[in-house]
Every structure is written in C-alpha cells, then in structure tokens.
Tab-separated table of C-alpha atoms and ligand atoms in Angstrom:
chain	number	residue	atom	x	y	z
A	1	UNK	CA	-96.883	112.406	192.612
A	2	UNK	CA	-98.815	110.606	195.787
A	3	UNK	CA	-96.126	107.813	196.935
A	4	UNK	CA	-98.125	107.090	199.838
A	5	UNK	CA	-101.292	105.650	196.923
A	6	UNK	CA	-101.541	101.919	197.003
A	7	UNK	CA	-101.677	100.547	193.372
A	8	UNK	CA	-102.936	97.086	192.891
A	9	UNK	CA	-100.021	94.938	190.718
A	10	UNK	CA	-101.830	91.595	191.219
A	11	UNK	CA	-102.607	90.055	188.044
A	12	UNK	CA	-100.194	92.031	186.351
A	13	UNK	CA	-97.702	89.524	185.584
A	14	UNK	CA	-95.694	91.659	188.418
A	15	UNK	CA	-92.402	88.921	189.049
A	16	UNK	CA	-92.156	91.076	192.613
A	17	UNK	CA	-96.281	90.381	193.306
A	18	UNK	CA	-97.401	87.623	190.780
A	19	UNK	CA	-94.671	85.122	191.582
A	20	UNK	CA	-94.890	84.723	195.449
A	21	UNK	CA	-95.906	80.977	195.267
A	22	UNK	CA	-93.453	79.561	193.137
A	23	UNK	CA	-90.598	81.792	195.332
A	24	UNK	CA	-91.725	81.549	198.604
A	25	UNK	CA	-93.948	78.783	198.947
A	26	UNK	CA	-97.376	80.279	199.650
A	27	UNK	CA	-99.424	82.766	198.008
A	28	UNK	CA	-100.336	84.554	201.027
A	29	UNK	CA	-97.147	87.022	201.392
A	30	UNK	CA	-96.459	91.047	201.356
A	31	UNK	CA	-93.845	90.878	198.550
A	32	UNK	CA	-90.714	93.495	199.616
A	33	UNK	CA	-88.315	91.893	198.028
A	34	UNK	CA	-87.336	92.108	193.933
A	35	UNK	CA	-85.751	95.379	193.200
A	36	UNK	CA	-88.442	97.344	191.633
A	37	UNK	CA	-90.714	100.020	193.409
A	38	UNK	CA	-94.825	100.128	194.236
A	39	UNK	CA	-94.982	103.663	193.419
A	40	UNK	CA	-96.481	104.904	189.920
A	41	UNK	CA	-93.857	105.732	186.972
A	42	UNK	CA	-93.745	109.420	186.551
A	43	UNK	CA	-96.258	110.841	184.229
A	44	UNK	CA	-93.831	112.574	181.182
A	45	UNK	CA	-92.982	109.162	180.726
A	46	UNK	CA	-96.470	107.321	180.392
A	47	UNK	CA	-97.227	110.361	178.346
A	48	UNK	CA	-94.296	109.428	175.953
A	49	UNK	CA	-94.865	106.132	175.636
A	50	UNK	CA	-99.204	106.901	175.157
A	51	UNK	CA	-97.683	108.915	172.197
A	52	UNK	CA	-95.778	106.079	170.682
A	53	UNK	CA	-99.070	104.196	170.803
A	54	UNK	CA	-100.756	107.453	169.319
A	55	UNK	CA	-98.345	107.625	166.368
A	56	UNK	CA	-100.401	104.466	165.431
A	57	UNK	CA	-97.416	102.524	163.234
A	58	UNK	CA	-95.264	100.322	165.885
A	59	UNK	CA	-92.298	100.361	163.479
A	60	UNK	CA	-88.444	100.066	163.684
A	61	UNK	CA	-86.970	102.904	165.251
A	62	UNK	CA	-83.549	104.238	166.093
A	63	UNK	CA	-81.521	106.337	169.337
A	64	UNK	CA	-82.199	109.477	167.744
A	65	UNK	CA	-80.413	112.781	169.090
A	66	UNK	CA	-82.447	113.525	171.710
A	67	UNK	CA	-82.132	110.469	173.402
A	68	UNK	CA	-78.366	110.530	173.157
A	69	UNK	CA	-78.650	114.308	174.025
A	70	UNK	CA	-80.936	113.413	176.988
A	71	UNK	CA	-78.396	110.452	178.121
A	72	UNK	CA	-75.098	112.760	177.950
A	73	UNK	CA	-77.263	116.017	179.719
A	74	UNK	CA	-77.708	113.540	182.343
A	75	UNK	CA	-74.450	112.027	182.911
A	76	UNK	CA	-73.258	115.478	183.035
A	77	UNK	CA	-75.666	117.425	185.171
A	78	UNK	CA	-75.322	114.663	187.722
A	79	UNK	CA	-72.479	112.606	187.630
A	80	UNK	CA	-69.552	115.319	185.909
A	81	UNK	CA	-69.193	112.945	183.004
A	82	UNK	CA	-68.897	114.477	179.574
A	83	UNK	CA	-69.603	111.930	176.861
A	84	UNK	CA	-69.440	112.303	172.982
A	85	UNK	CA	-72.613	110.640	171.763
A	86	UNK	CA	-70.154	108.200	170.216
A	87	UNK	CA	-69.155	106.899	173.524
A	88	UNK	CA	-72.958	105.496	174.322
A	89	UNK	CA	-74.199	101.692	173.383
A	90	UNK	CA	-77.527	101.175	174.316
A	91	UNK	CA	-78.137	97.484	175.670
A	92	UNK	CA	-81.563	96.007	176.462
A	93	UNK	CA	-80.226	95.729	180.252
A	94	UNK	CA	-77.559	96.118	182.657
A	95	UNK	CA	-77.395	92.108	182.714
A	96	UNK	CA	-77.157	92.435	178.832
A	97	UNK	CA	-74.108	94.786	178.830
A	98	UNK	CA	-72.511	92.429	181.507
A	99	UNK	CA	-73.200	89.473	179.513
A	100	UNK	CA	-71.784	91.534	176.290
A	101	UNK	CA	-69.002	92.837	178.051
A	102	UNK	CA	-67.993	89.302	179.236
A	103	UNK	CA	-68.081	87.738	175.732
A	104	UNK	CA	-66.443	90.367	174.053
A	105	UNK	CA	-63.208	91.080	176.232
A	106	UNK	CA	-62.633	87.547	178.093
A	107	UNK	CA	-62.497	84.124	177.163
A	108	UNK	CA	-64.121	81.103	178.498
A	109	UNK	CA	-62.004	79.908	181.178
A	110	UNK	CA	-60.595	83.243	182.179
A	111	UNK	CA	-61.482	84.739	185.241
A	112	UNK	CA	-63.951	87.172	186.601
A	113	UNK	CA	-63.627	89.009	190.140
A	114	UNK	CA	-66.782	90.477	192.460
A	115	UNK	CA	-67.357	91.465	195.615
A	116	UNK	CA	-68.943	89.092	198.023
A	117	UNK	CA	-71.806	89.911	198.747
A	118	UNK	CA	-72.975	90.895	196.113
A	119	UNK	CA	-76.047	91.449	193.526
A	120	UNK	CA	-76.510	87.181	192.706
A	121	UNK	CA	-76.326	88.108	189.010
A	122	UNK	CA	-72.494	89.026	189.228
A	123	UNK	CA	-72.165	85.739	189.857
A	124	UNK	CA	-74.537	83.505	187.850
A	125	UNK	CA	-73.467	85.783	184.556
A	126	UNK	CA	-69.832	84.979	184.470
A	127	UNK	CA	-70.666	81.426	185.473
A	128	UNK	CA	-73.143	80.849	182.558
A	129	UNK	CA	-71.196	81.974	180.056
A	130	UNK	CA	-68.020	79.228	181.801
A	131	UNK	CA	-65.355	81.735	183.250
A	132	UNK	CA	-63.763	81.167	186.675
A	133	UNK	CA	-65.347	83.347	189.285
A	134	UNK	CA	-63.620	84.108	192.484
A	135	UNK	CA	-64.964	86.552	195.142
A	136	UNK	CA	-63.197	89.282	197.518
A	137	UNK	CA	-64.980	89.126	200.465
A	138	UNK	CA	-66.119	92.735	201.779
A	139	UNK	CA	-64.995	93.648	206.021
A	140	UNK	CA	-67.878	95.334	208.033
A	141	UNK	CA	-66.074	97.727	210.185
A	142	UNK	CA	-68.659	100.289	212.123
A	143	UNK	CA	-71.516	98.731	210.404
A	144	UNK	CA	-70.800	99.227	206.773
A	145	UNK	CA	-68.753	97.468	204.172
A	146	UNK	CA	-65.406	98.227	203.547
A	147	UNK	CA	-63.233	96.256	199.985
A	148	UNK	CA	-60.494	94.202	201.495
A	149	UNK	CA	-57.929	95.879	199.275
A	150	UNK	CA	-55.068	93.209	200.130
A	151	UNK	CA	-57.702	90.564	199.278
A	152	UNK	CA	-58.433	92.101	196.053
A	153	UNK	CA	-54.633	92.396	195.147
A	154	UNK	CA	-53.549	88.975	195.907
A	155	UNK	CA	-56.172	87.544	193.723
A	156	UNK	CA	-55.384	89.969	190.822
A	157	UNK	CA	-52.090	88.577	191.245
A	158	UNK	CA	-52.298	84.731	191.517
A	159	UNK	CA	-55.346	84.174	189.436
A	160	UNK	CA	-55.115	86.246	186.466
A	161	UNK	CA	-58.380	88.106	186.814
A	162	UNK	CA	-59.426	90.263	183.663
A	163	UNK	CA	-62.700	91.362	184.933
A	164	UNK	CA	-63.480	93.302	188.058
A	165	UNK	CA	-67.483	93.922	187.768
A	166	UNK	CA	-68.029	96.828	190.906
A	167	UNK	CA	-71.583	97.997	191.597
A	168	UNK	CA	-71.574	101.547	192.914
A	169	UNK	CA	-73.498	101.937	194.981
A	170	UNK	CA	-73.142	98.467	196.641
A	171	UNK	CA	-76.529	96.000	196.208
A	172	UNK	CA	-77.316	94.770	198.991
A	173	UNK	CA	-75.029	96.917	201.165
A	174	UNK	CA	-76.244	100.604	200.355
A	175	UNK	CA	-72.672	101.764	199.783
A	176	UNK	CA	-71.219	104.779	197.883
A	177	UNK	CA	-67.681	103.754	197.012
A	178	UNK	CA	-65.933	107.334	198.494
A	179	UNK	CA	-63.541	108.549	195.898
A	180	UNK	CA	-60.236	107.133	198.062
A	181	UNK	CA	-61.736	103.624	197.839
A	182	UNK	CA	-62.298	103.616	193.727
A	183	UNK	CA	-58.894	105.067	193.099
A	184	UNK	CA	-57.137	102.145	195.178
A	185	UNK	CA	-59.650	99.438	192.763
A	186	UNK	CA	-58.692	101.489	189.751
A	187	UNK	CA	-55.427	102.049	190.343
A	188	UNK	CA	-54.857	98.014	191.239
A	189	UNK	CA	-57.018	96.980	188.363
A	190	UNK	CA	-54.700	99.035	185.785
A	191	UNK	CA	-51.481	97.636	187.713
A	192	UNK	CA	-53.019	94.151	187.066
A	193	UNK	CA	-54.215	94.722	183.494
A	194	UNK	CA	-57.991	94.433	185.349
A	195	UNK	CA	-60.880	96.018	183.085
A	196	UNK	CA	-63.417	97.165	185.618
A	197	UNK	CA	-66.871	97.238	184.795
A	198	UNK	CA	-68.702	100.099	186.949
A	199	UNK	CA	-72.677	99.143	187.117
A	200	UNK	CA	-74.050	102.449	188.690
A	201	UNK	CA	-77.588	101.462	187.930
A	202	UNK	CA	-78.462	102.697	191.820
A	203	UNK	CA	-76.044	105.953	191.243
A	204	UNK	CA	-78.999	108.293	191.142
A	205	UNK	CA	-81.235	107.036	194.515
A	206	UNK	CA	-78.376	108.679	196.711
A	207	UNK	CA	-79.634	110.268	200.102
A	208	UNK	CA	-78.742	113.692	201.260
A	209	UNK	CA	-74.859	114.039	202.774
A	210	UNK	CA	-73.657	111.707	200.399
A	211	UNK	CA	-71.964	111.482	196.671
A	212	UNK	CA	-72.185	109.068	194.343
A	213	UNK	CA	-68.945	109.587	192.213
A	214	UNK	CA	-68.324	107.823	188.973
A	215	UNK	CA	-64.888	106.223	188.897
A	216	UNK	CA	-64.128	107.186	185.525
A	217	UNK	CA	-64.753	110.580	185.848
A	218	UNK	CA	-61.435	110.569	188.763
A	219	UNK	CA	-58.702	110.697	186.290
A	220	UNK	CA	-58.199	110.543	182.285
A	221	UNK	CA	-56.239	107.792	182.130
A	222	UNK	CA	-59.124	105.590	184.424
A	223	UNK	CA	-60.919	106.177	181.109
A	224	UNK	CA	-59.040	103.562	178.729
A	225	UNK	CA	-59.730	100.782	181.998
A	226	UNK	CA	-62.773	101.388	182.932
A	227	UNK	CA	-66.834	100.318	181.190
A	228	UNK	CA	-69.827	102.493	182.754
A	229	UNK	CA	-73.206	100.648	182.717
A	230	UNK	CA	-76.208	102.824	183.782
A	231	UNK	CA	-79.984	102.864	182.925
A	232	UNK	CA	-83.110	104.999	183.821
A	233	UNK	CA	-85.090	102.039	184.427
A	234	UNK	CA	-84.116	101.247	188.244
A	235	UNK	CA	-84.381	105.109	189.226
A	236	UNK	CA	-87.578	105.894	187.345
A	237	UNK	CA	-89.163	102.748	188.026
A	238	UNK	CA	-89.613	101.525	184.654
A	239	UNK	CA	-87.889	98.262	184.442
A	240	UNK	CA	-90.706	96.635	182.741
A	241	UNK	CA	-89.509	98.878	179.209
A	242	UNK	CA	-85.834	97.306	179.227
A	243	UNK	CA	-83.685	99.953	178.159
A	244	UNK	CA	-80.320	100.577	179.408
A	245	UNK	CA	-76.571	101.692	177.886
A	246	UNK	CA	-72.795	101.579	178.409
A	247	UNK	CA	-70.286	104.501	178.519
A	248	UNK	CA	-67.075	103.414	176.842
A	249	UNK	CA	-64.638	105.895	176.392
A	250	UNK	CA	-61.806	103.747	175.079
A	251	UNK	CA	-62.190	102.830	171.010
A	252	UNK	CA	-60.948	99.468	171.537
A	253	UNK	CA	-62.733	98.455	173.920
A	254	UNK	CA	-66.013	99.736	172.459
A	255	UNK	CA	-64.775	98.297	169.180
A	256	UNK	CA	-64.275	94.446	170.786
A	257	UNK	CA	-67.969	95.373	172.725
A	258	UNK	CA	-69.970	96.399	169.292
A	259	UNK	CA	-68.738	93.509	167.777
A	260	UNK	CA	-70.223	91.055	170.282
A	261	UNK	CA	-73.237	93.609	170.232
A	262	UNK	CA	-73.859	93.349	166.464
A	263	UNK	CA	-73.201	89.485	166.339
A	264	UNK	CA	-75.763	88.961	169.221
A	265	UNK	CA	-78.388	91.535	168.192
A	266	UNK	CA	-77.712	93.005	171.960
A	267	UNK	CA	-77.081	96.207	170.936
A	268	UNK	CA	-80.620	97.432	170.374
A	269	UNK	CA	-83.155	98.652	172.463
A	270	UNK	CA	-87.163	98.593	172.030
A	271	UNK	CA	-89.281	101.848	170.768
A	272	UNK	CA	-90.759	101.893	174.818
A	273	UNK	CA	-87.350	101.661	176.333
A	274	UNK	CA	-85.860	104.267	173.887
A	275	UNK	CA	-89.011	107.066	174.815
A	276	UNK	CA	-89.396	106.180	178.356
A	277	UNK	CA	-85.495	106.881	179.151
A	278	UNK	CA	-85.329	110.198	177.108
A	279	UNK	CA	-88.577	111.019	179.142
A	280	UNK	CA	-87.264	110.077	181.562
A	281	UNK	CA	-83.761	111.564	181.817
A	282	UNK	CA	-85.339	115.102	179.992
A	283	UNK	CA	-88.737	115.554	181.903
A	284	UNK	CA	-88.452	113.769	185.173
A	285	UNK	CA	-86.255	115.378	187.444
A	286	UNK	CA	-88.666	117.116	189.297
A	287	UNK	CA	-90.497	113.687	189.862
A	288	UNK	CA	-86.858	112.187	190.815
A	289	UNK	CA	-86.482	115.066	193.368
A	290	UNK	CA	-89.962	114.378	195.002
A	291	UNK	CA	-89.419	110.375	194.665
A	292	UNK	CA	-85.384	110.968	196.856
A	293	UNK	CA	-87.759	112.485	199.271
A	294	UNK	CA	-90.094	109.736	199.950
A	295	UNK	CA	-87.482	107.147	200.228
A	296	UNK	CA	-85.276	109.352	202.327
A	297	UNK	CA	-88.448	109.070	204.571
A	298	UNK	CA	-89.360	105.709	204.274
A	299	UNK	CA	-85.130	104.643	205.205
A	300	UNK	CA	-85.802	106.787	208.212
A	301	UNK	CA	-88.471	104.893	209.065
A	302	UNK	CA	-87.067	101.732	208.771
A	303	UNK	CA	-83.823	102.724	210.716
A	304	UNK	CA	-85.897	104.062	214.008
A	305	UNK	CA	-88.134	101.142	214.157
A	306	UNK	CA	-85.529	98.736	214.288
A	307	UNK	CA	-83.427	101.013	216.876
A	308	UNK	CA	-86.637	101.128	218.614
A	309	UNK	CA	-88.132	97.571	218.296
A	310	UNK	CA	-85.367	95.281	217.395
A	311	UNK	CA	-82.823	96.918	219.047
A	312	UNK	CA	-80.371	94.077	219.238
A	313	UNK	CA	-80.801	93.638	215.800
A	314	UNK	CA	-77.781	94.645	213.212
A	315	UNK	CA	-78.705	96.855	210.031
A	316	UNK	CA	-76.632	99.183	207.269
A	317	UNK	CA	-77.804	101.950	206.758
A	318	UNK	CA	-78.290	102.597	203.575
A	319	UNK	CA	-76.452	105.883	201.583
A	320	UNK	CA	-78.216	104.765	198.321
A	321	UNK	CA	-80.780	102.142	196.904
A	322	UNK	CA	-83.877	101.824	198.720
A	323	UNK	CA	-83.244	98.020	199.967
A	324	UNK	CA	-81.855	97.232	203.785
A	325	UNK	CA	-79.660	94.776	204.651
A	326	UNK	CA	-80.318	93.594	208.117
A	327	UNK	CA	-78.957	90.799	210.209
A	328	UNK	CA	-80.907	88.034	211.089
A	329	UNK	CA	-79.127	85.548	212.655
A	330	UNK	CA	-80.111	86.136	216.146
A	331	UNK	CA	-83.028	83.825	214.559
A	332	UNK	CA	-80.936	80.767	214.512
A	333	UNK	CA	-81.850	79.147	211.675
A	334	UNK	CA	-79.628	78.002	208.714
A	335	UNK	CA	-79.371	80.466	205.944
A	336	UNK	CA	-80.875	78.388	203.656
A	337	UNK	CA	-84.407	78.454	204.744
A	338	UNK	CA	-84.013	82.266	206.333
A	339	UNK	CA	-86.399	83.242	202.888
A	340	UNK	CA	-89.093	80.631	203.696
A	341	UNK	CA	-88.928	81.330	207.431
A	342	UNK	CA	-89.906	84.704	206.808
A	343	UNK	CA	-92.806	84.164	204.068
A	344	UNK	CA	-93.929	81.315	206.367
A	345	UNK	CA	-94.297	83.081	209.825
A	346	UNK	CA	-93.989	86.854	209.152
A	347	UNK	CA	-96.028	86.156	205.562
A	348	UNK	CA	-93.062	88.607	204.124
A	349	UNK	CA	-91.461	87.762	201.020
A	350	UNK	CA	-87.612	88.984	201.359
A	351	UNK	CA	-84.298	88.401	199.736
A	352	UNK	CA	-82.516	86.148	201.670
A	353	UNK	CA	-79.036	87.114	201.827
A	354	UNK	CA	-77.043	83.645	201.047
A	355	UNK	CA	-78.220	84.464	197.662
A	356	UNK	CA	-75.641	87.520	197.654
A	357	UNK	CA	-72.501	85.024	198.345
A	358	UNK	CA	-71.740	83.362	201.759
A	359	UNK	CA	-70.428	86.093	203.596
A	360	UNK	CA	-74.139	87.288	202.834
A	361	UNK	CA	-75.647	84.242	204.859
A	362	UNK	CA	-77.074	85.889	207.910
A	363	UNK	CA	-79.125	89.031	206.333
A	364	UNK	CA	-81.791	89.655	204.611
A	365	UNK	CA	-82.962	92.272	202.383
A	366	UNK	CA	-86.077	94.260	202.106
A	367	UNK	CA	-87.108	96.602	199.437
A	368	UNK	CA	-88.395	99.952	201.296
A	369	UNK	CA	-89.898	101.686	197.965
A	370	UNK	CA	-93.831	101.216	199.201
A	371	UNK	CA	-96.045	103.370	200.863
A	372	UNK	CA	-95.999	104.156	204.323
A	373	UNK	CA	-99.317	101.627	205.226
A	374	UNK	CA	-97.239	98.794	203.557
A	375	UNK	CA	-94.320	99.863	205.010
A	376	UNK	CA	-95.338	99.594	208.691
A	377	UNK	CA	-96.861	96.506	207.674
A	378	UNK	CA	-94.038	94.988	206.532
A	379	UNK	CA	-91.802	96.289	209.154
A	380	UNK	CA	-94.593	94.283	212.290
A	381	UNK	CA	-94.260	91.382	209.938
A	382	UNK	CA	-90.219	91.300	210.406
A	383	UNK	CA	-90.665	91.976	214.201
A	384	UNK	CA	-93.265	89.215	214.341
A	385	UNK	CA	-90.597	86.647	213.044
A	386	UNK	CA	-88.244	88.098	215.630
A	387	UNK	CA	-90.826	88.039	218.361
A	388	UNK	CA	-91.393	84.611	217.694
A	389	UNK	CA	-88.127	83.200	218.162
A	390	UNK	CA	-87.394	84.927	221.173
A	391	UNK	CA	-90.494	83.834	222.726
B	1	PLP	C1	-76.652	96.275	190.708
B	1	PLP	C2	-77.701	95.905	189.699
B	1	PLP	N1	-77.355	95.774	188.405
B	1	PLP	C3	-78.275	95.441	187.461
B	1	PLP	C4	-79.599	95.248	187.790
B	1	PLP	C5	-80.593	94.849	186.736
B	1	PLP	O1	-80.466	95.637	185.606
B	1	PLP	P1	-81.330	95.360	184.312
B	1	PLP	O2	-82.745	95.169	184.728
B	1	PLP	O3	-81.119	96.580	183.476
B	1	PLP	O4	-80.732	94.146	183.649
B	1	PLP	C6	-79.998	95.399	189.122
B	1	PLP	C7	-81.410	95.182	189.504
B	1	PLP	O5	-81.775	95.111	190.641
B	1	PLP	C8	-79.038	95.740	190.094
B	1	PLP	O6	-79.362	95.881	191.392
C-alpha cells in the first residue's frame, strides 16, 4: 500500500486523465477533478479478478452467497444495518439504480426533489427520463451546509414531489447528514408520501470524529420509505468494474424496482464487478483503514495551505469524500468559464461548481485522492490562478 507512488493513467482510456482536451480545452492540465482516485486498487481485489481470468472460461455467472454474505457483513460491521440477502439488488451503478428507481416508482411528469448543490447527475437523471425537477437550496451557516427544512416542506407540499434522492455524505459539500437532520427529511418525506432514495456511495471515506449514519437504520418504520444505494466501487477505487446494489427493505417497493430491473436487463452485474466487490468488502479492510489514513492526511493538507496561502479564501471542510469545495469568486469571473479559467492559467482541470446547481456557482471542486507530489502541485496551481488575479 504506497499512496504516495505515482502511477501513469495516460493512455489508459482514464475519462479523469485521457479526456482533458475535449473537457477543458487543452491537453496540457493536472486532472483533479472526476471522482475517482490515483492510488492503486488494493491487491485481494486484482488477485480476484487475475483468478477470474485464470479460471480460463469468461462465462455467465451469478451473486453467489458469498457476495451477498460479503455485502450484508459489511452493511453490518459498519453501518448497523442487518439485511436478509433478499433485501439486496445488484445494479451495474449507482446512476443505474437511480435511473431504475425513477422508472419504476414515478411517472413521467411527476416530480423529483434534490438538494442544490448537488452531484449534476441528480439532476440530469430525473430530467432524461421527463419528470419535473425542483431543487431545495442548501444554507451555509459556519461554513458548512445545512437542508433548509421549511424549503423542503413547502415544496413537498405544493408540488407533489414523490422522490427525494439525498446523498449522504453530501457531493460536493463533504457533509455527514447528523442523525437530527435525517429524521426531520424522513419524517417530512413519510408525512408527504416522499420515497427517499439514500445514495451513500461516499458513506465509507468518513474522517475520524465523525459518523456516517444510514437513515434507515434510525427507526423501523423509516424502512417501508426509504431505498439504500451503495457500492464498493467509489471506496475501493474500482469504478472501472461497475458493480453496485440497492437495499430495499419494503416488498413492494422492491417488487415495483425488480420489475423495471428485469424489463431493462439493469438488474445484473458483470463477473469483474461481482469478484472485485466481494474482494473487496471481505479482504480489504485493512487496505480501507490504511487508504482513510492517507486522505485524512492529504484533507489536512489541503485545509492548512489554504489557511496559510489563500487565507481570504472560503473552503468546507470536508467530514467525508476526498473532494473540496472551495470558493472562488474572489476571482471575478462568471461561473461559466470558472472550469476553463483554471485549466487555462493554473493548467488544473477542476469541477466547476455551476455544474452542481446555481447556488453552486462560485466554487470549485478538487479531487484530493493523489499523492502528496501531485498534491502540492495542484494546490501552487490553484494559488497561481489566485495570485494572478490579485496581481
Ligand atoms: C453521490 C454519487 N453517486 C453516484 C456516483 C456514481 O456512481 P456509479 O459510478 O456507481 O454510477 C457518484 C460518483 O462520483 C457520486 O458522487
């Protein structure tokens, strides 16, 4: 486990290195920006997936009971959640399941509620498939977000919202929803007839002092309201396999779900993704201890060297998810070039925040899950684009 070794993923079809001209407009950028990390995968899972190769026939293969085992050992060793193998659908992604879960319990025109910011996909998914989106826009008080809770009611109330799609931890924002704040959603969402669709696909990169709490595992009756969608591609840094699953604990629901599954074929998951998240899950942890380390580190990094040289600058601090949201509007340009700005001066390819919703507009987003050398790189390449609009 060296996370400090620099692995070359040019030419490797990499979207996060490979794709920098098309996104950014020159070639010549340090890419920090699409979720996914520059650190090896951890060996028990190349190992698995070398022995699928060894077994020499690439044939059709099913979730056996150790990968079901290996799911529910997890869930319970670190999120308190006891599932019945019954309970899991695997799903080829977390953007699968959402898609899924759209189709099978609303209906076009109906309408979908998400945070704002938010991870762009919440969006664009709902959209796609033609329901009404709305967004709640989250408050910053003392530098972190906060869910505008009268916001959130009013629309359940005037616009008939069936969907509430939460990510917990927040993308961009870092955020651990604390237990208070997911029993006020829940709570509303039941007294609104709201299914709420918890993506905890970050709920296992949580940094020391915090909790990551699931919100169906708060009460029983949260259990009939509520779809979990989790993978062990974002955490082990395998997101290349596609392999993810739901936890539904209510029959109906799962029933309405499976059926859209089986009609769609989105209910199965590749021989790779299968292996790599039993491996994963079963024979990783001590890998996922080391890895909480190094980007424990690496946020600590990032945190002191804007307190120290961009002082006036604005940043969350992230409890989970190794990406930091920071505030660049002191920049003065409109948000809509923000992303180009920075590839084109600081030769840094970020997320621009507009991309998140428009109460997003001002930040940007960098992806700390690189070794130190690129880290510091990256970091004199954001101060650069500071330094030179303040010249
Ligand atoms: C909140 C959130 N959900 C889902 C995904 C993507 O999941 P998948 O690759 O399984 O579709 C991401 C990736 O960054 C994410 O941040």
């Amino acid at each position: 486990m060296d996370f400090n070794e620099q692995i070359d993923r040019r030419q490797t079809d990499s979207i996060k290195w490979d794709t920098a001209e098309t996104v950014f407009d020159t070639k010549d950028i340090l890419p920090m920006w699409i979720a996914d990390m520059d650190f090896a995968s951890p060996q028990p899972i190349k190992e698995a997936l070398k022995k699928v190769i060894e077994e020499e026939i690439l044939g059709y293969s099913y979730p056996g009971d150790s990968l079901l085992n290996a799911i529910r050992n997890w869930q319970k060793d670190k999120h308190n959640m006891l599932i019945e193998k019954d309970h899991i659908l695997l799903s080829p992604g977390v953007l699968s399941s959402i898609a899924v879960t759209i189709a099978a319990l609303t209906e076009p025109g109906d309408s979908v509620l998400i945070h704002d910011p938010v991870y762009p996909p919440f969006y664009a998914m709902p959209e796609k498939n033609n329901r009404q989106i709305y967004r709640s826009p989250l408050i910053i008080s003392d530098g972190r977000y906060e869910m505008d809770f009268d916001n959130i009611e009013q629309q359940f109330k005037e616009k008939n919202i069936k969907l509430f799609i939460l990510s917990q931890p927040h993308n961009p924002g870092g955020r651990i929803w604390s237990k208070e704040e997911l029993v006020r959603l829940t709570d509303l969402c039941i007294h609104y007839g709201v299914t709420l669709i918890s993506d905890e696909i970050h709920s296992d990169l949580v940094y020391s002092g915090n909790t990551c709490i699931s919100p169906v595992t708060i009460d029983e009756t949260y259990k009939d309201w509520i779809v979990t969608l989790h993978s062990a591609t974002k955490t082990f840094n395998i997101a290349g396999v596609k392999a993810s699953f739901m936890i539904v604990f209510n029959k109906k629901l799962r029933d309405q779900i499976v059926k859209v599954q089986e009609e769609t074929e989105l209910g199965i998951v590749n021989t790779f993704g299968m292996r790599a998240t039993e491996a994963a899950f079963s024979d990783s942890r001590e890998w996922h201890e080391a890895l909480l380390l190094k980007l424990e580190a690496n946020r600590d990094i990032v945190t002191a060297y804007f307190d120290e040289n961009l002082p006036s600058i604005s940043y969350m601090k992230p409890e989970s998810t190794y990406l930091f949201w920071f505030n660049a509007s002191q920049l003065g340009v409109e948000h809509d070039v923000l992303r180009k700005t920075f590839a084109k001066i600081g030769k840094i390819g970020l997320n621009d925040g507009i991309s998140y919703g428009p109460s997003g507009g001002a930040y940007m987003r960098l992806n700390f899950a690189v070794p130190e050398s690129l880290l510091m790189e990256g970091l004199d390449r954001i101060k650069l684009v500071f330094d030179h609009f303040n010249k």
